[in-house]
GROMACS .gro file of C-alpha atoms in nm:
model
  105
    1PRO     CA    1  -1.402   5.702   3.683
    2GLU     CA    2  -1.105   5.811   3.461
    3GLY     CA    3  -0.878   6.113   3.566
    4TYR     CA    4  -1.039   6.071   3.968
    5GLU     CA    5  -0.761   5.892   4.188
    6PRO     CA    6  -0.829   5.842   4.532
    7VAL     CA    7  -0.801   6.011   4.867
    8THR     CA    8  -1.045   5.906   5.177
    9THR     CA    9  -1.195   5.510   5.119
   10LYS     CA   10  -1.367   5.364   5.445
   11VAL     CA   11  -1.561   5.118   5.552
   12ILE     CA   12  -1.927   5.257   5.788
   13GLU     CA   13  -2.029   4.884   5.962
   14MET     CA   14  -2.335   4.902   6.156
   15SER     CA   15  -2.585   4.617   6.298
   16ALA     CA   16  -2.819   4.673   5.972
   17PHE     CA   17  -2.605   4.797   5.669
   18THR     CA   18  -2.239   4.822   5.590
   19SER     CA   19  -2.095   5.131   5.337
   20TYR     CA   20  -1.856   5.133   5.137
   21PHE     CA   21  -1.699   5.521   5.095
   22CYS     CA   22  -1.475   5.690   4.892
   23HIS     CA   23  -1.406   6.026   4.747
   24LEU     CA   24  -1.201   6.040   4.514
   25GLN     CA   25  -1.007   6.398   4.390
   26SER     CA   26  -0.929   6.513   3.969
   27ASP     CA   27  -0.831   6.792   3.828
   28THR     CA   28  -1.126   6.979   3.816
   29GLY     CA   29  -1.274   6.922   4.133
   30SER     CA   30  -1.392   6.611   4.314
   31ILE     CA   31  -1.686   6.278   4.374
   32ASN     CA   32  -1.834   6.036   4.665
   33VAL     CA   33  -1.888   5.683   4.587
   34ILE     CA   34  -2.120   5.488   4.798
   35TYR     CA   35  -2.216   5.172   4.775
   36THR     CA   36  -2.360   5.039   5.110
   37VAL     CA   37  -2.520   4.672   5.141
   38HIS     CA   38  -2.781   4.594   5.310
   39PRO     CA   39  -2.807   4.247   5.389
   40ASP     CA   40  -3.153   4.192   5.489
   41GLY     CA   41  -3.226   4.317   5.180
   42ASN     CA   42  -3.452   4.602   5.317
   43PHE     CA   43  -3.377   4.982   5.284
   44MET     CA   44  -3.516   5.309   5.242
   45THR     CA   45  -3.334   5.626   5.206
   46GLN     CA   46  -3.327   5.959   5.149
   47PHE     CA   47  -3.100   6.265   4.938
   48GLU     CA   48  -3.131   6.566   4.942
   49LYS     CA   49  -3.211   6.742   4.589
   50ASP     CA   50  -3.297   7.054   4.437
   51PRO     CA   51  -3.629   7.150   4.383
   52GLY     CA   52  -3.761   6.930   4.100
   53ALA     CA   53  -3.818   6.547   3.996
   54PRO     CA   54  -3.484   6.279   3.910
   55GLU     CA   55  -3.377   6.272   3.616
   56ILE     CA   56  -3.415   5.856   3.461
   57TYR     CA   57  -3.158   5.744   3.338
   58ASN     CA   58  -3.156   5.358   3.184
   59THR     CA   59  -2.881   5.200   2.996
   60ASN     CA   60  -2.725   4.793   3.027
   61GLY     CA   61  -3.053   4.693   3.283
   62THR     CA   62  -2.997   4.960   3.538
   63THR     CA   63  -3.229   5.239   3.647
   64TYR     CA   64  -2.988   5.559   3.723
   65TYR     CA   65  -3.210   5.862   3.897
   66ILE     CA   66  -2.999   6.173   3.821
   67MET     CA   67  -3.073   6.519   3.963
   68THR     CA   68  -2.841   6.788   4.107
   69ASN     CA   69  -2.837   6.912   4.474
   70VAL     CA   70  -2.653   7.302   4.547
   71GLY     CA   71  -2.600   7.235   4.187
   72ARG     CA   72  -2.407   7.012   4.248
   73TYR     CA   73  -2.500   6.577   3.988
   74LEU     CA   74  -2.574   6.306   4.176
   75ALA     CA   75  -2.706   5.934   4.082
   76ILE     CA   76  -2.896   5.690   4.246
   77TRP     CA   77  -2.925   5.364   4.172
   78THR     CA   78  -2.992   5.047   4.307
   79SER     CA   79  -2.827   4.677   4.273
   80GLY     CA   80  -3.023   4.378   4.440
   81ASN     CA   81  -2.937   4.486   4.815
   82ILE     CA   82  -2.708   4.716   4.721
   83GLU     CA   83  -2.704   5.087   4.719
   84CYS     CA   84  -2.528   5.322   4.502
   85SER     CA   85  -2.478   5.682   4.449
   86ILE     CA   86  -2.270   5.941   4.287
   87SER     CA   87  -2.239   6.257   4.345
   88GLY     CA   88  -2.046   6.613   4.329
   89ALA     CA   89  -2.013   6.578   3.943
   90ALA     CA   90  -1.991   6.927   3.810
   91SER     CA   91  -2.261   6.863   3.479
   92ARG     CA   92  -2.499   6.613   3.349
   93ASP     CA   93  -2.222   6.493   3.139
   94GLU     CA   94  -2.004   6.404   3.405
   95ILE     CA   95  -2.221   6.174   3.553
   96ILE     CA   96  -2.301   6.046   3.256
   97LYS     CA   97  -1.994   6.006   3.125
   98ILE     CA   98  -1.846   5.804   3.504
   99ILE     CA   99  -2.222   5.647   3.506
  100ASP     CA  100  -2.135   5.461   3.172
  101SER     CA  101  -1.819   5.430   3.294
  102ILE     CA  102  -1.919   5.138   3.522
  103ALA     CA  103  -2.191   5.057   3.395
  104GLY     CA  104  -1.992   4.942   3.047
  105GLY     CA  105  -2.185   5.174   2.839
   0.00000   0.00000   0.00000
């Protein structure tokens, strides 16, 4: 996303999946972006979050689940056999701006 610079990137290869991790930093904070590819298409992942139901945000045909964990915002979505997450945004407006920047919204 605009304003963020990559600090750390790595690839984690396991027999059942491959994860691509990127830690980004800006003047105001940092976020983590993770894409996990499940070649067989079978996956079920759990994310830690604060109490309450996630907000459902739809844009450009993709459903994003927005929630907080320890007061920081995260968004989770899937694209085929790829599970995606962005975590660490300081506000709902920021996570929406990040989603829209990658979704072409």
